[in-house]
PDB file of C-alpha atoms in Angstrom:
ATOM      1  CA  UNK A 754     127.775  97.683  75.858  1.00 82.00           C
ATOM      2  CA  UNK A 755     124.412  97.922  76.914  1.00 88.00           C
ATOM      3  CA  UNK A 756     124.197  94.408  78.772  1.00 88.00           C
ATOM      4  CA  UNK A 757     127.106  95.241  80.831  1.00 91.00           C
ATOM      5  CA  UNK A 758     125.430  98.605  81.754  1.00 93.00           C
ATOM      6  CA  UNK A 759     122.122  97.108  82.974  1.00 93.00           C
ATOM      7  CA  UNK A 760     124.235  94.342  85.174  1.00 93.00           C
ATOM      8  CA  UNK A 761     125.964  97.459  86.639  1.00 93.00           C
ATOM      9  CA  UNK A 762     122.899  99.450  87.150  1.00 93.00           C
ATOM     10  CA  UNK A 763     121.345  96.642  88.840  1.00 93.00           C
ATOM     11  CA  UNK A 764     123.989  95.998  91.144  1.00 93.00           C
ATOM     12  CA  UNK A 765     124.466  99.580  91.739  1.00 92.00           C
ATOM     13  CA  UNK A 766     120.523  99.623  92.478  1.00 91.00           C
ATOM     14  CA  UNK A 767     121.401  96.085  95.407  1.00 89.00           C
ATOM     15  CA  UNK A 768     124.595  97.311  96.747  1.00 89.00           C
ATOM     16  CA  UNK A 769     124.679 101.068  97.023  1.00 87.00           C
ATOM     17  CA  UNK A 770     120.850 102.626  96.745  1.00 85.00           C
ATOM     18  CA  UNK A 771     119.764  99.199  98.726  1.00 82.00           C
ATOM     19  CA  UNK A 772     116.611  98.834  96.765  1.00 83.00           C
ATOM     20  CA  UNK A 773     114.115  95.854  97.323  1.00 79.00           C
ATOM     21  CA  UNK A 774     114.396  92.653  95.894  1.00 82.00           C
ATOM     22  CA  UNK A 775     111.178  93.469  94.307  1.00 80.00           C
ATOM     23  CA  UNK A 776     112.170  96.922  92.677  1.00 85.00           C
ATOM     24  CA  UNK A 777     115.362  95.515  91.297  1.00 88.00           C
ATOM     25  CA  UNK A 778     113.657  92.174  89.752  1.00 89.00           C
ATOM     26  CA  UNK A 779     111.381  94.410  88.426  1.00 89.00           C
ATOM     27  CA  UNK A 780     113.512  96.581  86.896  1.00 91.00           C
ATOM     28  CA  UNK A 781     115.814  93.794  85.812  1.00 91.00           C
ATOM     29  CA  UNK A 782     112.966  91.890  84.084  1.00 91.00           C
ATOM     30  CA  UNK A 783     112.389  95.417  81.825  1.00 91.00           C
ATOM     31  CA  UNK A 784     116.331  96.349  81.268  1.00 92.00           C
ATOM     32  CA  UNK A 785     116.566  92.518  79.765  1.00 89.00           C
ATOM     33  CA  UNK A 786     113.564  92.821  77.640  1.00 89.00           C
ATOM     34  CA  UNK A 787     114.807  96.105  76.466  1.00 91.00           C
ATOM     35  CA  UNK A 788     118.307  94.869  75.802  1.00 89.00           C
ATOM     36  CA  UNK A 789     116.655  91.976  74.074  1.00 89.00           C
ATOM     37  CA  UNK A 790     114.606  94.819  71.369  1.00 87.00           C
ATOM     38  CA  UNK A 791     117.559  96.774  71.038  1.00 86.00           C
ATOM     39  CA  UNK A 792     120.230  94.245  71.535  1.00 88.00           C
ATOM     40  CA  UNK A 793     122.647  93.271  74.346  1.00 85.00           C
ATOM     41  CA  UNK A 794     125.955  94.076  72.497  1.00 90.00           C
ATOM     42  CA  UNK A 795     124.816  97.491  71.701  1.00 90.00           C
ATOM     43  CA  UNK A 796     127.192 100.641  72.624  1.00 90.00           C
ATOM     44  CA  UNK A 797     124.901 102.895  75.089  1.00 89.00           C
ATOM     45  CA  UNK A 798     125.752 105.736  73.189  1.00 89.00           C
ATOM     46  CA  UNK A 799     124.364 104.762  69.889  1.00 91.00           C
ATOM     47  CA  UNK A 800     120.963 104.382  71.441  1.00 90.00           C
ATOM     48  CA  UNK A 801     118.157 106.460  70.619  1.00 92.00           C
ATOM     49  CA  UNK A 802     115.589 107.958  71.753  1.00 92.00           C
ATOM     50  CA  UNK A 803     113.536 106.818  68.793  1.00 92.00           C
ATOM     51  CA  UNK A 804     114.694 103.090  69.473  1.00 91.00           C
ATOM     52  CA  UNK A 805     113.139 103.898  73.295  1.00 92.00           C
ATOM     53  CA  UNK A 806     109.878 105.309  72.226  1.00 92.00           C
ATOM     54  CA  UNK A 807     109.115 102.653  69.799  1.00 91.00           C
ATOM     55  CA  UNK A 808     109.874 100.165  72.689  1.00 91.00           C
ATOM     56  CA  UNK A 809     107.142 102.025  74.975  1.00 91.00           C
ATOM     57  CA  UNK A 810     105.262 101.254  72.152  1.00 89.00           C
ATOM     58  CA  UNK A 811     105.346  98.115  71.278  1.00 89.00           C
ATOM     59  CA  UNK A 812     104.297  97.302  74.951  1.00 89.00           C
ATOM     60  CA  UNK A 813     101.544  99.231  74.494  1.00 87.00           C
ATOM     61  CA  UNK A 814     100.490  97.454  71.462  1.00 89.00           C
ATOM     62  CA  UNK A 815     101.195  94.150  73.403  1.00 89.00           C
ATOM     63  CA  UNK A 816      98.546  95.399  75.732  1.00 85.00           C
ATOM     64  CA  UNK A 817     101.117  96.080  78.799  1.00 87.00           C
ATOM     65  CA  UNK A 818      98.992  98.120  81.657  1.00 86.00           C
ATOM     66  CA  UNK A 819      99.935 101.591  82.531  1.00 87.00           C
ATOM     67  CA  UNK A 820     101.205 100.880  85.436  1.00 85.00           C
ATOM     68  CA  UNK A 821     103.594  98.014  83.737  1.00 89.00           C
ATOM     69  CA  UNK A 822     105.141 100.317  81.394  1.00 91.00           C
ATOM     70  CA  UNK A 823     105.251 103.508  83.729  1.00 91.00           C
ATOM     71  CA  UNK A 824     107.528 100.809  85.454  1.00 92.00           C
ATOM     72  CA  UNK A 825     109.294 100.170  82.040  1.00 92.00           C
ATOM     73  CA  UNK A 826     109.990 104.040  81.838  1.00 93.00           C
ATOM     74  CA  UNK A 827     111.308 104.469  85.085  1.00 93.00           C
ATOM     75  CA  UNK A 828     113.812 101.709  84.630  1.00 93.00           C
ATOM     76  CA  UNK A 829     115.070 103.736  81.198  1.00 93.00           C
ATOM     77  CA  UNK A 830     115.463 106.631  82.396  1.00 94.00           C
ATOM     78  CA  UNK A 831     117.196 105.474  86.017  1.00 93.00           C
ATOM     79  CA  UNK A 832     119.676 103.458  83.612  1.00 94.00           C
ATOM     80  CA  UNK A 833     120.309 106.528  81.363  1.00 93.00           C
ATOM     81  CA  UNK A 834     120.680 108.911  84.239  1.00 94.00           C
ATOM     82  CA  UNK A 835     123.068 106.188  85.504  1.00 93.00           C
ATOM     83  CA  UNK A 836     125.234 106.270  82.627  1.00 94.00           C
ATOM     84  CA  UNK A 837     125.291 109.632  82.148  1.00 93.00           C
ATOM     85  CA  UNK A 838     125.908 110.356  85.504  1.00 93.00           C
ATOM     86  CA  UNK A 839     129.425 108.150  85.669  1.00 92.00           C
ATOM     87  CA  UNK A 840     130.385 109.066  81.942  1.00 92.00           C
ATOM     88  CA  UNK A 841     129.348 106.464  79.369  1.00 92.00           C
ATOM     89  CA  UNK A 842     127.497 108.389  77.115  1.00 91.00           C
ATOM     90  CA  UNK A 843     127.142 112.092  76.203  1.00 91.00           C
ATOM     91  CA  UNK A 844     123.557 112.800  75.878  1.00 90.00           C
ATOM     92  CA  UNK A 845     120.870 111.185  78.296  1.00 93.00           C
ATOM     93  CA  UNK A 846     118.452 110.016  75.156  1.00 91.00           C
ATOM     94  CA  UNK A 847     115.758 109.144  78.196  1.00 91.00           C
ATOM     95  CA  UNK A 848     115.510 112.161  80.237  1.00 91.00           C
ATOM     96  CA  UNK A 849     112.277 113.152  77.797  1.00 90.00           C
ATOM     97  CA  UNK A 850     110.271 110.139  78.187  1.00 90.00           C
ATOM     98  CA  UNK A 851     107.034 110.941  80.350  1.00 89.00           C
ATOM     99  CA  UNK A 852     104.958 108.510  82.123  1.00 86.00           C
ATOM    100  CA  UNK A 853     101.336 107.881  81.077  1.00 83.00           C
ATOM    101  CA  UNK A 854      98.652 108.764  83.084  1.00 79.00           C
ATOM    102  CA  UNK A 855      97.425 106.348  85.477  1.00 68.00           C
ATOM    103  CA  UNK A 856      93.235 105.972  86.138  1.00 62.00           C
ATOM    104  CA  UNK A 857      92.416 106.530  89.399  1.00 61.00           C
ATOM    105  CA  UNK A 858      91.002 103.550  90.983  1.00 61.00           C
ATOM    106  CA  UNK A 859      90.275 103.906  94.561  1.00 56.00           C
ATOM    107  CA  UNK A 860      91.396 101.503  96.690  1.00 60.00           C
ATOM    108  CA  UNK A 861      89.326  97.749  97.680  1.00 71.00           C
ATOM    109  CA  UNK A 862      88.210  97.962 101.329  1.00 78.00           C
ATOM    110  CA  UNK A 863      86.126  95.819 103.309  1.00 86.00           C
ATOM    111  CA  UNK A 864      83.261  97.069 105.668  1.00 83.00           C
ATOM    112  CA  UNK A 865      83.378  96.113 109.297  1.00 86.00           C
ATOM    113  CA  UNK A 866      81.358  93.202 108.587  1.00 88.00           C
ATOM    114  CA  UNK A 867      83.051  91.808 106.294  1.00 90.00           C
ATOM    115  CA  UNK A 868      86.605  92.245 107.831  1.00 91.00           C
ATOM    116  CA  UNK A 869      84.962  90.550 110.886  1.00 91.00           C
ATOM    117  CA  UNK A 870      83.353  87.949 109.223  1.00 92.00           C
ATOM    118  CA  UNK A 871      87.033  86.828 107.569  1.00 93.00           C
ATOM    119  CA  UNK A 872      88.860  87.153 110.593  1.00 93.00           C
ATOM    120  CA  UNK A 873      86.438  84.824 112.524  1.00 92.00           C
ATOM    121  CA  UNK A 874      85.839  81.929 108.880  1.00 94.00           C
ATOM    122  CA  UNK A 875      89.361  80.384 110.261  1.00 93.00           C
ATOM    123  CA  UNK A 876      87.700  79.484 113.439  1.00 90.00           C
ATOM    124  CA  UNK A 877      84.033  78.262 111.782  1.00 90.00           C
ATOM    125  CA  UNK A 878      86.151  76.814 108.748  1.00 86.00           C
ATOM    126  CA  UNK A 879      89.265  74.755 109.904  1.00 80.00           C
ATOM    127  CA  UNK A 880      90.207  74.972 106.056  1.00 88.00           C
ATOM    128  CA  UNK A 881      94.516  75.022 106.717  1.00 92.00           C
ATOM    129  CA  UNK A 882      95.978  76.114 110.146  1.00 94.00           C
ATOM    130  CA  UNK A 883      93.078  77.992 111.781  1.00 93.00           C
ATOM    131  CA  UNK A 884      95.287  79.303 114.656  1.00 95.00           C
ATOM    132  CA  UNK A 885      97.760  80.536 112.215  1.00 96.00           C
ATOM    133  CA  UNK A 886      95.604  82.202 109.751  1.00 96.00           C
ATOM    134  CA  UNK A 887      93.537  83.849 112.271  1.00 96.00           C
ATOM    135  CA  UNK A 888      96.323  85.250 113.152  1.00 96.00           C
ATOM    136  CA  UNK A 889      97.798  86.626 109.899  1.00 96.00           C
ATOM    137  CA  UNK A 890      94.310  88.329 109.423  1.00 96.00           C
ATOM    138  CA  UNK A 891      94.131  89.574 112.531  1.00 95.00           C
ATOM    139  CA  UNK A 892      97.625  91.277 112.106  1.00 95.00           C
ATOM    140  CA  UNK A 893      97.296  92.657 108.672  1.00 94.00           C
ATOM    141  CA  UNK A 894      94.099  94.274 109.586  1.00 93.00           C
ATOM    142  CA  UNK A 895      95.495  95.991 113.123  1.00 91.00           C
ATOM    143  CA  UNK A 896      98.869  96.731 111.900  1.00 90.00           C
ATOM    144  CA  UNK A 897      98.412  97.787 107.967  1.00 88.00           C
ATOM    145  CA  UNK A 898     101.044  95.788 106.863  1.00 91.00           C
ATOM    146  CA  UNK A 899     101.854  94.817 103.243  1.00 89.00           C
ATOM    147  CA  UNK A 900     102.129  91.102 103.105  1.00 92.00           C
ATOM    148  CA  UNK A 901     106.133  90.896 102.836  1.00 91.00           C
ATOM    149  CA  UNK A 902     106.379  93.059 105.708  1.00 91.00           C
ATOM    150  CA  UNK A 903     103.946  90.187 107.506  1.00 93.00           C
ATOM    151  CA  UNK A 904     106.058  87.166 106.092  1.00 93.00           C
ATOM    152  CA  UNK A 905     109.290  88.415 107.677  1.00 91.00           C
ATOM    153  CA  UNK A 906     108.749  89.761 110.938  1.00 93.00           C
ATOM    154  CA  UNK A 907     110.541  87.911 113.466  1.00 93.00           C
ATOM    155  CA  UNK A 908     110.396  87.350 117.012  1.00 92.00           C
ATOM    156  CA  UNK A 909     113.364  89.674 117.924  1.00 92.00           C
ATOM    157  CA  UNK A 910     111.160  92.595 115.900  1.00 93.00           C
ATOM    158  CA  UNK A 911     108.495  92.264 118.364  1.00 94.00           C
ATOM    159  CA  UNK A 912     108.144  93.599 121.794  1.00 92.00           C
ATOM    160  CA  UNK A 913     107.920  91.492 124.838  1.00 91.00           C
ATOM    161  CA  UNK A 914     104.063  92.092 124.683  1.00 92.00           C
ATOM    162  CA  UNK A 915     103.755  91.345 121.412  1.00 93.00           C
ATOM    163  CA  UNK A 916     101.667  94.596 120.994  1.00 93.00           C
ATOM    164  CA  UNK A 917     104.296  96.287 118.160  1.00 91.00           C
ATOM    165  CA  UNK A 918     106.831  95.507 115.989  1.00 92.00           C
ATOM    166  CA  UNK A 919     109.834  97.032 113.716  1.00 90.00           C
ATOM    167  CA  UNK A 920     109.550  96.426 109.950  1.00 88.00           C
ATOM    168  CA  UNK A 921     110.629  96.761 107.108  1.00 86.00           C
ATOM    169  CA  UNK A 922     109.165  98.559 104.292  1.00 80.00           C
ATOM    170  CA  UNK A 923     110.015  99.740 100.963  1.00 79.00           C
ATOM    171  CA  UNK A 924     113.798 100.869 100.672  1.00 74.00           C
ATOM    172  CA  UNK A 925     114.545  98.991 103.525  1.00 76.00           C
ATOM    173  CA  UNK A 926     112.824 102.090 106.034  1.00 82.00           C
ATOM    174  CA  UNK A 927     112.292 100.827 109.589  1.00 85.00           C
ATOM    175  CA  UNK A 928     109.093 101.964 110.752  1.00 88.00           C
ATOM    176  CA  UNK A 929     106.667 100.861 114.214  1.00 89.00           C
ATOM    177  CA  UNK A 930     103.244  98.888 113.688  1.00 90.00           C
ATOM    178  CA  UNK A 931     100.937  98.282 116.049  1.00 90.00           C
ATOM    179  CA  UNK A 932      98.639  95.085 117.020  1.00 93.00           C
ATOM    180  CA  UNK A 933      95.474  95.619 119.274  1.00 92.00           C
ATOM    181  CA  UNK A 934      93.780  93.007 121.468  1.00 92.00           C
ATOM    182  CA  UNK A 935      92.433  90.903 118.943  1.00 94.00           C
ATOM    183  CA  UNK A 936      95.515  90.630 116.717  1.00 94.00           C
ATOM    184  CA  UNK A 937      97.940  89.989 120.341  1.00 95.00           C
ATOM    185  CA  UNK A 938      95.096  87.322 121.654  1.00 96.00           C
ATOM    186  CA  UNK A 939      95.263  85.626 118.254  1.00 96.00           C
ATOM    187  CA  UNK A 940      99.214  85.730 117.938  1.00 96.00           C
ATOM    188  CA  UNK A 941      99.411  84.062 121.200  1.00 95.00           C
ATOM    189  CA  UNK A 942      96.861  81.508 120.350  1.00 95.00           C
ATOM    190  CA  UNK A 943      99.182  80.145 117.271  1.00 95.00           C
ATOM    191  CA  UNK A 944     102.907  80.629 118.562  1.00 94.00           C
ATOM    192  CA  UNK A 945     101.150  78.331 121.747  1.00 93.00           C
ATOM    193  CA  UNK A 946     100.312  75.916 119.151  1.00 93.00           C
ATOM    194  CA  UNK A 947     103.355  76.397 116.922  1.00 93.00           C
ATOM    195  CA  UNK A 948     105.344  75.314 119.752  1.00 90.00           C
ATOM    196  CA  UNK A 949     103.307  71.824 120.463  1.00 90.00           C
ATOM    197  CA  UNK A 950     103.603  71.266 116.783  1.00 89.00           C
ATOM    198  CA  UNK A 951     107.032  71.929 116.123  1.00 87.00           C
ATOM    199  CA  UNK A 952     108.908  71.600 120.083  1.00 80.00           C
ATOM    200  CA  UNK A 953     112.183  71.632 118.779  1.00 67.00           C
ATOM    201  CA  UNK A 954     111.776  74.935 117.437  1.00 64.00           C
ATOM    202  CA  UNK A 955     110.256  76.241 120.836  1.00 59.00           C
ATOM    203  CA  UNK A 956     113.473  75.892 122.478  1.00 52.00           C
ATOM    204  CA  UNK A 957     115.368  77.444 119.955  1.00 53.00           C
ATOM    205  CA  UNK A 958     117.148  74.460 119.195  1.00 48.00           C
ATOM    206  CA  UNK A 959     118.644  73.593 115.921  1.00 45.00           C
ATOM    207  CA  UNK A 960     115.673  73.072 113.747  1.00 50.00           C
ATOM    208  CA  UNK A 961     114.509  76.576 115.352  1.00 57.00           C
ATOM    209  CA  UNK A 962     112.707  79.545 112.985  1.00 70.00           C
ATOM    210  CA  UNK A 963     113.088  82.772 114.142  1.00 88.00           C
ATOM    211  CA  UNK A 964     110.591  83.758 111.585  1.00 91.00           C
ATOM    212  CA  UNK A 965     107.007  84.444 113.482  1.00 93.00           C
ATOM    213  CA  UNK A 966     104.776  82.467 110.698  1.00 94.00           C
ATOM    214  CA  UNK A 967     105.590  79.514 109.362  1.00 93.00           C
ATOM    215  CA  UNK A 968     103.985  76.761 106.656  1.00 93.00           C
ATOM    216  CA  UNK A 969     102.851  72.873 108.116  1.00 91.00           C
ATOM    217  CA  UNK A 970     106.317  71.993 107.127  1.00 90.00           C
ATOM    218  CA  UNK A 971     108.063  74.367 109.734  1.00 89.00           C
ATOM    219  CA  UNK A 972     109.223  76.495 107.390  1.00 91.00           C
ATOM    220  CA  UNK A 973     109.049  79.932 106.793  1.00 92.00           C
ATOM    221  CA  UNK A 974     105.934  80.942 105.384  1.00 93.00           C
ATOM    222  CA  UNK A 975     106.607  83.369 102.213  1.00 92.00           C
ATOM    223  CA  UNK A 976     104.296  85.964 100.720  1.00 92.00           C
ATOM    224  CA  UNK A 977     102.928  84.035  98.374  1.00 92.00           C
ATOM    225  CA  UNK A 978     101.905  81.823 100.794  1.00 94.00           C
ATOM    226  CA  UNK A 979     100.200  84.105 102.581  1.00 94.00           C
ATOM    227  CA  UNK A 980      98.149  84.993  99.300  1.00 94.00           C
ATOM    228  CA  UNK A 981      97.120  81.539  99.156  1.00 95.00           C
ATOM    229  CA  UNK A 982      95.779  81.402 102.915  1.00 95.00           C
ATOM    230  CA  UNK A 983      93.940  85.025 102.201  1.00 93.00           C
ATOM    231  CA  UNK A 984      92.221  83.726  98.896  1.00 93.00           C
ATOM    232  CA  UNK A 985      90.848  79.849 100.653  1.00 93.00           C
ATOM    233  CA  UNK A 986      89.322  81.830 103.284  1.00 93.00           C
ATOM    234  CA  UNK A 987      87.858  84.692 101.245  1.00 92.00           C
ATOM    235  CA  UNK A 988      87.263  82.579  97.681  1.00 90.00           C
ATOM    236  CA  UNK A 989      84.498  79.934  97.433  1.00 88.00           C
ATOM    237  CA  UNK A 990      85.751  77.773 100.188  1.00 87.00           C
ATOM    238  CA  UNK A 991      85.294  80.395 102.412  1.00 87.00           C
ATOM    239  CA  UNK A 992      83.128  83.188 102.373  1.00 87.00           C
ATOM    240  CA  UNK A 993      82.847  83.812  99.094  1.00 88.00           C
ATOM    241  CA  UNK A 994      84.226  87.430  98.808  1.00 87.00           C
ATOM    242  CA  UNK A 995      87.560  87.364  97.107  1.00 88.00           C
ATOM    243  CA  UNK A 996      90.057  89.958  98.494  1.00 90.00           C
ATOM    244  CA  UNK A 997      93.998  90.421  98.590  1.00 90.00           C
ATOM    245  CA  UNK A 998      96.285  90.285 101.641  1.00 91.00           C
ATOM    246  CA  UNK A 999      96.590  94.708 100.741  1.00 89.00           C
ATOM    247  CA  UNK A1000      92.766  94.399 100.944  1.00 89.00           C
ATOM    248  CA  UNK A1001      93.800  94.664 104.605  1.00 91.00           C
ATOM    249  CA  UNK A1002      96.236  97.404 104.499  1.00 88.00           C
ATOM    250  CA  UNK A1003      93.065  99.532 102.449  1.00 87.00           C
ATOM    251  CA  UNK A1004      90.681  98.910 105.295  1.00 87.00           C
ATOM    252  CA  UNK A1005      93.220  99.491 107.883  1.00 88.00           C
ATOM    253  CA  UNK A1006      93.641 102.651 106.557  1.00 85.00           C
ATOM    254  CA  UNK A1007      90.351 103.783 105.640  1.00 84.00           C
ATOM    255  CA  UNK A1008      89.407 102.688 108.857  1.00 82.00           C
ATOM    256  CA  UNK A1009      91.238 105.090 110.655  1.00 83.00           C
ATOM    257  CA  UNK A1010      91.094 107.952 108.468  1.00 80.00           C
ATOM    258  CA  UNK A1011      87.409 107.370 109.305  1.00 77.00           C
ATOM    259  CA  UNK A1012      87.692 107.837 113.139  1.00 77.00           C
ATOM    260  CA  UNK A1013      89.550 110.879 113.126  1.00 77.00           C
ATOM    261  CA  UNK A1014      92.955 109.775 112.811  1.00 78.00           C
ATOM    262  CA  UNK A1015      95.384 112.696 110.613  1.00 78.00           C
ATOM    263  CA  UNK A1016      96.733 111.825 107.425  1.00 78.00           C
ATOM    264  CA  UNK A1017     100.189 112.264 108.037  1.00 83.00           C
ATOM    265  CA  UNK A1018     100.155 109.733 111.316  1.00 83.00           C
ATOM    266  CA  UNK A1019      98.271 107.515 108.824  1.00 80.00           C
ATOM    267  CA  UNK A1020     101.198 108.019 106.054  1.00 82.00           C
ATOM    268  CA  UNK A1021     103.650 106.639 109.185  1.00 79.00           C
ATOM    269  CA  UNK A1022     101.831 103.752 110.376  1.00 82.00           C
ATOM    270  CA  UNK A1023     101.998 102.684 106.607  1.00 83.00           C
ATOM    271  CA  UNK A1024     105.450 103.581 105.469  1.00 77.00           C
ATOM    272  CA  UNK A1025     104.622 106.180 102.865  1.00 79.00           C
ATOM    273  CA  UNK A1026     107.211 107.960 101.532  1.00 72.00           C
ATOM    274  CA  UNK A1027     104.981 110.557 100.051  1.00 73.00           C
ATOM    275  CA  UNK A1028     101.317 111.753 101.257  1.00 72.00           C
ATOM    276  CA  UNK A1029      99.744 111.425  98.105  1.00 73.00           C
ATOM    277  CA  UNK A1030      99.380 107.788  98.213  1.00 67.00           C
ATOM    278  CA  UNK A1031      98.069 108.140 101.305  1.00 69.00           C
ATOM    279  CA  UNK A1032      95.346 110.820 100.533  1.00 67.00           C
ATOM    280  CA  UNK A1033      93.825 108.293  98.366  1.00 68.00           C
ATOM    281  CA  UNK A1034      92.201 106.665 101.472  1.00 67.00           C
ATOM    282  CA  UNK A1035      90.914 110.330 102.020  1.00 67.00           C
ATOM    283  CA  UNK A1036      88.760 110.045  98.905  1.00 64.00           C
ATOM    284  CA  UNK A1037      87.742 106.675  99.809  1.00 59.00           C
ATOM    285  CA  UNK A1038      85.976 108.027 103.179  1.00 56.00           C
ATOM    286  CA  UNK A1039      85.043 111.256 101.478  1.00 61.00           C
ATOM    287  CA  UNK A1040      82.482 108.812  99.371  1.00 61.00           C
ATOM    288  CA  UNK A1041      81.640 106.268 102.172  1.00 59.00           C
ATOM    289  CA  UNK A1042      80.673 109.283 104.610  1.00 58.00           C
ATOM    290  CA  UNK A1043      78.837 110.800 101.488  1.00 63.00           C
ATOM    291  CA  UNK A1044      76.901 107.433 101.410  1.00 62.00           C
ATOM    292  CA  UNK A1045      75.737 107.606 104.828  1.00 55.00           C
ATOM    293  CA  UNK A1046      74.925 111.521 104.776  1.00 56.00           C
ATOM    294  CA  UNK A1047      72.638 110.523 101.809  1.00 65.00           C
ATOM    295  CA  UNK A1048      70.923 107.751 103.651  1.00 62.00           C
ATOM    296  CA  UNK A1049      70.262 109.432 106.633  1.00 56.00           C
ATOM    297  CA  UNK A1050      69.565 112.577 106.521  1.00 57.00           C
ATOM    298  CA  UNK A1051      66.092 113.634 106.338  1.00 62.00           C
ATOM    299  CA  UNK A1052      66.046 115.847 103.631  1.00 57.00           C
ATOM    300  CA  UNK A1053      68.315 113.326 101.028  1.00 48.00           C
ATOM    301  CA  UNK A1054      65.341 112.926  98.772  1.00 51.00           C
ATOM    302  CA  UNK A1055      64.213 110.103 100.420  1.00 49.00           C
ATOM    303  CA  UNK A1056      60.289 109.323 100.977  1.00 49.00           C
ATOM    304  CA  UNK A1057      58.651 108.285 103.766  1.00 47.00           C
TER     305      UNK A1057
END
């Protein structure tokens, strides 16, 4: 039946392939609403591919974005490979389905001003935890992390200088980051604090986190947390110039395509599994250094 082939696939997904808790509530969320079109007691093998298309469609009529039901598609066709692959059903009906085209938006960066002026608002703005929040800027923007990677890094993933750390990424790939003066300074700054605030957990006692940030409870601050502390200092409250915790990871790596860094050391320091995504940030300082040829050199069309 086709419910008891998504739970399968899903724990398949958890257990053997190790995927993220992300990727597999993700997919989970668009196995359930396809079992729910279709039906959960349905055999897998009298599915068809008609019944899958007209699913793809109705999302599309629901006004699902590409990206949403690209997702949708992927999750199909893993399950039907899935069940083809350990015998359930003949024919994989899904193996046709293509994914749309996505638009190609280049990614949100900040200028140097701007980054600066964010990392320092904690300090002129004493809006939540300044020490704290300085310091998850400061990190994002020298390491390139995505904000999950940030909300679990512990104090056993550093090293004893606090200037790198192990994460981990998507699929559960271990990979090195890096944190410059600033970011180290900053760091410092808060776990100094952290430990006046909460002593018990300084001696690693039995109300002790081992996670590096936590929330004004003690408690270990989660992603969405970290949102929350990104959008008060950049909304209205702040100064004023909205961005997203991956705002950082764009200017990080902009930043150092920018100063000469190669594109495949970039694709490590962010945990790329292929270079494309990271030869976005390519195009990105393709147009910014396009700006400044334009402004300043003397035959850009420019009067005097």
């Amino acid at each position: 039946m086709l419910g008891e082939c998504i739970e399968e696939y899903l724990e398949y997904l958890r257990c053997i392939k190790c995927r993220s808790v992300h990727t597999i509530a993700g997919y989970g969320e668009d196995l359930k609403h396809f079992a729910r079109q279709i039906g959960i007691e349905t055999p897998m093998q009298a599915v068809t591919e008609l019944q899958l298309r007209n699913c793809i469609g109705e999302l599309s009529r629901q006004k699902y974005s590409t990206a949403s039901i690209n997702r949708f598609i992927s999750s199909l066709r893993g399950l039907f490979a899935y069940c083809k692959k350990n015998h359930y059903i003949l024919d994989d009906v899904a193996i046709e389905l293509k994914s749309l085209k996505l638009a190609k938006h280049l990614p949100r960066f900040m200028t140097q001003t701007e980054i600066d002026r964010l990392c320092n608002e904690p300090d002129e703005k004493n809006l939540l935890w300044a020490t704290r929040d300085k310091a998850i800027f400061e990190m994002l923007y020298s390491s390139g992390c995505r904000v999950a990677e940030l909300a679990s890094l512990k104090f056993q993933d550093f090293t004893k200088d606090y200037k790198s750390a192990v994460v981990k990424g998507k699929g559960n790939k271990e990979r090195y980051v890096f944190f410059e003066s600033d970011a180290v300074k900053a760091l410092k700054a808060y776990l100094a604090e952290r430990d006046l605030k909460f002593p018990a957990q300084s001696s690693k006692g039995a109300c002790y986190v081992d996670h590096i940030f936590i929330n004004q409870q003690g408690t270990p601050l989660k992603e969405g947390g970290i949102r929350f502390i990104v959008g008060k200092y950049s909304g209205i409250e702040g100064v004023n110039n909205p961005v997203t915790p991956h705002s950082f990871r764009h200017t990080f790596a902009t930043g150092m395509l920018l100063n000469g860094a190669d594109v495949r050391m970039v694709q490590e320091m962010l945990g790329h599994s292929s270079i494309n995504a990271t030869q976005r940030y390519t195009h990105v300082s393709k147009e910014h250094l396009k700006d400044i040829y334009n402004q300043a050199f003397p035959h850009s069309g420019k009067k005097d």
